[in-house]
Amino acid sequence: MLSCREVVQDADQLLAGELTWQRRMSLQMHVLMCHHCRRYIKQLRLLIRGIPFMHAKASDDEVDQVMAHICSGDNSEH
Amino acid sequence: MDKDSLEQLKLGDQKLFSELVRDHHHALIALATPIVGRSEAEEVVQNAWVKAYKAIANFEGKSALRTWLSRIVINEAKMQLRSRKRELLFADMGDAHENHDALTDRFSDKGRWKHSPTNWHVDSPDALLMSSDLARCLERLLAEIPANQRAMLEMRDASGLPFDEICNELSISASNARVLLHRARAALFELVDRYQETGEC
């Protein structure tokens, strides 16, 4: 029987579909009986999906600065 | 972005390109930071935007826009390093296994949960990391974790780059890359869990 620590260490590979069939079965057996690990995996999945949104949007000033840089690059080529 | 907007974007619509900049600029700076350092990351991303604008007509939609932009930023960052004859910022940071796992202290000697995760009161991924208090803590955490862990997190989870491609770009083994990604996610999990439990981080 896997320990909770081993489940947490393997959870990334479980979610990426990279575990062997045997290891996946062992992990799923543990998760069926352990609600802490079930919760960990559910929330890890949520966290991974949330990471692309972790950086705030740029401000108007920052966007203007980038667009001005692009336009100056365009002009310098003509 | 819907299909019609994408076609307009590829035709050079500046307003739509501005929205692209608004949505991805900070994420791209965060991606470049562990490669070239914070002080040069903005310059790298500015130059990458110029290249992206010129190349957007050729975007084929085989990957997400964020992933496509990320590849341009990584190429630009590596060019910058070459031009200054510098190594990757974290090239000499040693083995992935030397760094601490943020969740280690949560387990007993027998490997059972001593301090199990709290129940998070958020269901949508986009809302999870959006609170302004948490965002400040998150920024601090990203600045504190080792650059090689941050690079893995930004490249794999924030930019959606394939695992093999990241290993090639960073010249690291798959097993080291997995450890780095696990450590970075563990640090982030610990932060969010503490925030969900106490309202502080």
Short mmCIF file of C-alpha atoms in Angstrom, two decimals:
data_model
loop_
_atom_site.label_atom_id
_atom_site.label_comp_id
_atom_site.label_asym_id
_atom_site.label_seq_id
_atom_site.Cartn_x
_atom_site.Cartn_y
_atom_site.Cartn_z
CA MET A 1 0.00 0.00 0.00
CA LEU A 2 1.39 3.40 -0.99
CA SER A 3 1.83 6.06 1.67
CA CYS A 4 0.19 9.49 1.35
CA ARG A 5 3.65 11.01 0.75
CA GLU A 6 4.21 8.66 -2.19
CA VAL A 7 0.79 9.54 -3.62
CA VAL A 8 1.64 13.25 -3.47
CA GLN A 9 5.00 12.60 -5.13
CA ASP A 10 3.32 10.67 -7.96
CA ALA A 11 0.28 12.93 -8.36
CA ASP A 12 1.92 15.17 -11.00
CA GLN A 13 2.66 12.15 -13.19
CA LEU A 14 -0.81 10.72 -12.58
CA LEU A 15 -2.43 13.94 -13.87
CA ALA A 16 -0.06 13.99 -16.85
CA GLY A 17 -1.04 10.38 -17.69
CA GLU A 18 2.59 9.26 -17.32
CA LEU A 19 2.28 6.51 -14.70
CA THR A 20 2.54 2.83 -15.53
CA TRP A 21 -0.73 0.87 -15.35
CA GLN A 22 0.45 -0.90 -12.20
CA ARG A 23 1.48 2.28 -10.39
CA ARG A 24 -1.76 4.00 -11.41
CA MET A 25 -3.80 1.14 -9.96
CA SER A 26 -1.85 1.27 -6.67
CA LEU A 27 -2.41 4.99 -6.46
CA GLN A 28 -6.10 4.72 -7.26
CA MET A 29 -6.55 2.03 -4.59
CA HIS A 30 -5.02 4.39 -2.04
CA VAL A 31 -7.09 7.36 -3.21
CA LEU A 32 -10.32 5.34 -2.94
CA MET A 33 -9.66 4.91 0.77
CA CYS A 34 -7.97 8.22 1.63
CA HIS A 35 -10.08 11.37 1.39
CA HIS A 36 -7.07 13.61 2.18
CA CYS A 37 -5.22 12.38 -0.91
CA ARG A 38 -8.45 12.54 -2.94
CA ARG A 39 -8.76 16.18 -1.96
CA TYR A 40 -5.07 16.84 -2.68
CA ILE A 41 -5.34 15.46 -6.22
CA LYS A 42 -8.60 17.30 -6.94
CA GLN A 43 -7.11 20.60 -5.75
CA LEU A 44 -3.77 20.03 -7.50
CA ARG A 45 -5.73 19.60 -10.75
CA LEU A 46 -7.55 22.89 -10.06
CA LEU A 47 -4.26 24.63 -9.25
CA ILE A 48 -2.59 23.45 -12.47
CA ARG A 49 -5.56 24.72 -14.49
CA GLY A 50 -5.38 28.05 -12.63
CA ILE A 51 -1.66 28.67 -13.21
CA PRO A 52 -2.08 30.11 -16.76
CA PHE A 53 -4.24 32.83 -15.14
CA MET A 54 -1.82 33.68 -12.31
CA HIS A 55 -0.28 36.71 -14.02
CA ALA A 56 -2.38 39.90 -14.03
CA LYS A 57 -3.29 41.63 -17.27
CA ALA A 58 -1.04 44.47 -18.43
CA SER A 59 -2.10 48.07 -17.78
CA ASP A 60 -3.05 50.53 -20.55
CA ASP A 61 0.35 52.22 -20.18
CA GLU A 62 2.22 48.94 -20.59
CA VAL A 63 0.15 47.99 -23.65
CA ASP A 64 0.72 51.44 -25.18
CA GLN A 65 4.45 51.13 -24.58
CA VAL A 66 4.63 47.77 -26.38
CA MET A 67 2.49 49.00 -29.29
CA ALA A 68 4.66 52.13 -29.62
CA HIS A 69 7.76 49.91 -29.71
CA ILE A 70 6.15 47.79 -32.44
CA CYS A 71 5.20 50.89 -34.48
CA SER A 72 8.68 52.39 -34.14
CA GLY A 73 10.11 49.06 -35.34
CA ASP A 74 7.74 49.18 -38.33
CA ASN A 75 8.68 52.77 -39.18
CA SER A 76 12.41 52.16 -38.92
CA GLU A 77 12.11 49.55 -41.69
CA HIS A 78 10.56 51.98 -44.22
CA MET B 1 -10.01 34.17 -29.02
CA ASP B 2 -12.63 33.06 -31.55
CA LYS B 3 -11.83 32.03 -35.13
CA ASP B 4 -12.96 35.29 -36.75
CA SER B 5 -10.93 37.40 -34.31
CA LEU B 6 -7.90 35.21 -34.91
CA GLU B 7 -8.21 35.75 -38.66
CA GLN B 8 -8.47 39.52 -38.08
CA LEU B 9 -5.45 39.35 -35.79
CA LYS B 10 -3.47 37.55 -38.49
CA LEU B 11 -4.41 40.30 -40.95
CA GLY B 12 -2.68 42.81 -38.66
CA ASP B 13 -5.57 44.24 -36.60
CA GLN B 14 -3.75 46.47 -34.09
CA LYS B 15 -6.63 46.65 -31.62
CA LEU B 16 -6.77 42.88 -31.35
CA PHE B 17 -2.99 42.72 -31.08
CA SER B 18 -3.19 45.22 -28.18
CA GLU B 19 -5.56 42.82 -26.42
CA LEU B 20 -3.10 40.02 -26.99
CA VAL B 21 -0.40 42.16 -25.36
CA ARG B 22 -2.73 42.98 -22.45
CA ASP B 23 -3.52 39.29 -21.82
CA HIS B 24 -0.02 37.83 -22.11
CA HIS B 25 2.59 40.55 -21.42
CA HIS B 26 3.08 39.85 -17.71
CA ALA B 27 3.11 36.09 -18.22
CA LEU B 28 5.81 36.44 -20.87
CA ILE B 29 7.95 38.66 -18.62
CA ALA B 30 7.56 36.03 -15.91
CA LEU B 31 8.69 33.39 -18.41
CA ALA B 32 11.80 35.35 -19.44
CA THR B 33 12.77 36.27 -15.85
CA PRO B 34 14.27 32.92 -14.77
CA ILE B 35 16.20 32.75 -18.05
CA VAL B 36 17.76 36.23 -18.28
CA GLY B 37 16.91 37.86 -14.93
CA ARG B 38 14.26 40.44 -14.07
CA SER B 39 16.23 43.46 -15.27
CA GLU B 40 16.54 42.16 -18.83
CA ALA B 41 13.23 40.31 -19.08
CA GLU B 42 11.23 43.38 -20.15
CA GLU B 43 13.63 44.20 -22.97
CA VAL B 44 13.52 40.58 -24.16
CA VAL B 45 9.72 40.58 -24.17
CA GLN B 46 9.51 43.98 -25.92
CA ASN B 47 11.69 42.60 -28.73
CA ALA B 48 9.69 39.37 -28.80
CA TRP B 49 6.46 41.35 -29.30
CA VAL B 50 7.96 43.05 -32.37
CA LYS B 51 8.83 39.63 -33.79
CA ALA B 52 5.42 38.21 -32.90
CA TYR B 53 3.67 41.12 -34.63
CA LYS B 54 5.67 40.51 -37.80
CA ALA B 55 5.08 36.74 -37.67
CA ILE B 56 1.44 36.62 -36.55
CA ALA B 57 0.22 36.15 -40.16
CA ASN B 58 2.05 32.80 -40.14
CA PHE B 59 0.48 31.55 -36.90
CA GLU B 60 -1.05 28.20 -37.84
CA GLY B 61 -2.99 27.51 -34.65
CA LYS B 62 -1.17 24.23 -33.99
CA SER B 63 -0.58 25.37 -30.41
CA ALA B 64 -2.26 27.91 -28.15
CA LEU B 65 -1.33 31.56 -28.77
CA ARG B 66 0.35 31.71 -25.32
CA THR B 67 2.53 28.72 -26.26
CA TRP B 68 3.43 30.24 -29.62
CA LEU B 69 4.35 33.55 -27.98
CA SER B 70 6.35 31.72 -25.31
CA ARG B 71 8.53 30.05 -27.94
CA ILE B 72 9.33 33.46 -29.44
CA VAL B 73 10.24 34.82 -25.98
CA ILE B 74 12.48 31.84 -25.17
CA ASN B 75 14.31 32.21 -28.51
CA GLU B 76 14.74 35.92 -27.89
CA ALA B 77 16.00 35.28 -24.34
CA LYS B 78 18.54 32.73 -25.57
CA MET B 79 19.71 35.14 -28.30
CA GLN B 80 20.18 37.79 -25.64
CA LEU B 81 22.27 35.39 -23.52
CA ARG B 82 24.39 34.42 -26.52
CA SER B 83 24.96 38.04 -27.52
CA ARG B 84 26.19 38.78 -23.99
CA LYS B 85 28.12 35.51 -23.80
CA ARG B 86 26.18 34.47 -20.70
CA GLU B 87 24.88 31.11 -19.50
CA LEU B 88 21.29 30.34 -18.56
CA LEU B 89 20.67 32.14 -15.28
CA PHE B 90 20.19 28.88 -13.40
CA ALA B 91 22.72 26.74 -15.28
CA ASP B 92 24.94 26.38 -12.23
CA MET B 93 22.22 25.95 -9.64
CA GLY B 94 22.95 22.29 -9.06
CA ASP B 95 20.81 19.22 -8.87
CA ALA B 96 17.02 19.50 -8.59
CA HIS B 97 16.99 17.12 -5.63
CA GLU B 98 18.99 19.51 -3.45
CA ASN B 99 16.09 21.91 -3.00
CA HIS B 100 13.38 21.63 -0.36
CA ASP B 101 9.87 20.25 -0.99
CA ALA B 102 7.34 22.65 0.57
CA LEU B 103 4.97 19.81 1.53
CA THR B 104 7.56 17.64 3.33
CA ASP B 105 6.66 18.85 6.82
CA ARG B 106 3.02 17.90 6.31
CA PHE B 107 3.74 14.17 6.60
CA SER B 108 4.48 11.94 9.59
CA ASP B 109 7.53 9.69 9.64
CA LYS B 110 5.32 6.91 8.26
CA GLY B 111 4.34 9.08 5.30
CA ARG B 112 0.75 9.79 6.39
CA TRP B 113 -0.78 13.26 6.33
CA LYS B 114 -0.02 15.10 9.59
CA HIS B 115 -1.51 18.34 8.28
CA SER B 116 -3.86 17.49 5.42
CA PRO B 117 -4.99 19.99 2.76
CA THR B 118 -7.88 22.25 3.68
CA ASN B 119 -11.01 22.30 1.51
CA TRP B 120 -10.59 25.15 -1.01
CA HIS B 121 -13.68 27.31 -1.50
CA VAL B 122 -13.09 28.00 -5.17
CA ASP B 123 -14.36 25.93 -8.08
CA SER B 124 -13.07 27.77 -11.13
CA PRO B 125 -9.37 27.70 -12.08
CA ASP B 126 -9.32 31.32 -13.27
CA ALA B 127 -10.71 32.57 -9.92
CA LEU B 128 -8.31 30.52 -7.78
CA LEU B 129 -5.26 32.79 -7.99
CA MET B 130 -6.99 36.10 -8.71
CA SER B 131 -7.47 37.59 -5.23
CA SER B 132 -5.27 40.68 -4.89
CA ASP B 133 -3.85 39.60 -1.50
CA LEU B 134 -2.94 36.19 -2.86
CA ALA B 135 -1.49 37.76 -6.02
CA ARG B 136 0.98 39.77 -3.92
CA CYS B 137 2.06 36.66 -2.02
CA LEU B 138 2.30 34.73 -5.27
CA GLU B 139 4.60 37.36 -6.74
CA ARG B 140 6.83 37.12 -3.67
CA LEU B 141 6.85 33.32 -3.82
CA LEU B 142 7.80 33.28 -7.50
CA ALA B 143 10.70 35.62 -6.74
CA GLU B 144 11.87 33.35 -3.90
CA ILE B 145 11.72 29.86 -5.41
CA PRO B 146 14.86 28.68 -7.25
CA ALA B 147 15.04 29.94 -10.84
CA ASN B 148 15.10 26.41 -12.28
CA GLN B 149 11.81 25.55 -10.49
CA ARG B 150 10.24 28.80 -11.62
CA ALA B 151 11.35 28.20 -15.21
CA MET B 152 9.65 24.77 -15.17
CA LEU B 153 6.44 26.20 -13.73
CA GLU B 154 6.30 29.08 -16.21
CA MET B 155 7.21 26.95 -19.24
CA ARG B 156 5.06 23.88 -18.49
CA ASP B 157 2.05 25.14 -16.55
CA ALA B 158 1.75 28.82 -17.51
CA SER B 159 2.89 28.56 -21.15
CA GLY B 160 1.81 25.01 -21.99
CA LEU B 161 5.09 23.98 -23.62
CA PRO B 162 5.54 20.20 -24.11
CA PHE B 163 7.67 18.47 -21.48
CA ASP B 164 10.26 17.16 -23.98
CA GLU B 165 10.71 20.58 -25.53
CA ILE B 166 11.38 22.12 -22.10
CA CYS B 167 13.99 19.46 -21.28
CA ASN B 168 15.74 20.27 -24.57
CA GLU B 169 15.56 24.02 -24.07
CA LEU B 170 16.92 23.83 -20.54
CA SER B 171 19.29 20.92 -21.21
CA ILE B 172 18.00 18.97 -18.20
CA SER B 173 17.00 15.33 -17.80
CA ALA B 174 13.32 14.35 -17.68
CA SER B 175 13.69 13.10 -14.09
CA ASN B 176 15.24 16.40 -12.94
CA ALA B 177 12.52 18.32 -14.77
CA ARG B 178 9.79 16.29 -13.00
CA VAL B 179 11.33 16.98 -9.60
CA LEU B 180 11.63 20.72 -10.35
CA LEU B 181 8.01 20.91 -11.51
CA HIS B 182 6.79 18.96 -8.47
CA ARG B 183 8.72 21.26 -6.09
CA ALA B 184 7.38 24.40 -7.77
CA ARG B 185 3.79 23.13 -7.68
CA ALA B 186 4.22 22.00 -4.06
CA ALA B 187 5.35 25.52 -3.08
CA LEU B 188 2.35 27.03 -4.87
CA PHE B 189 -0.03 24.44 -3.36
CA GLU B 190 1.29 25.22 0.12
CA LEU B 191 0.77 28.95 -0.44
CA VAL B 192 -2.80 28.60 -1.75
CA ASP B 193 -3.71 26.07 0.94
CA ARG B 194 -2.47 28.37 3.72
CA TYR B 195 -4.38 31.28 2.17
CA GLN B 196 -7.57 29.22 1.87
CA GLU B 197 -7.23 28.08 5.50
CA THR B 198 -6.25 31.34 7.19
CA GLY B 199 -6.93 34.17 4.71
CA GLU B 200 -3.24 35.05 5.02
CA CYS B 201 -0.13 33.91 3.25
#
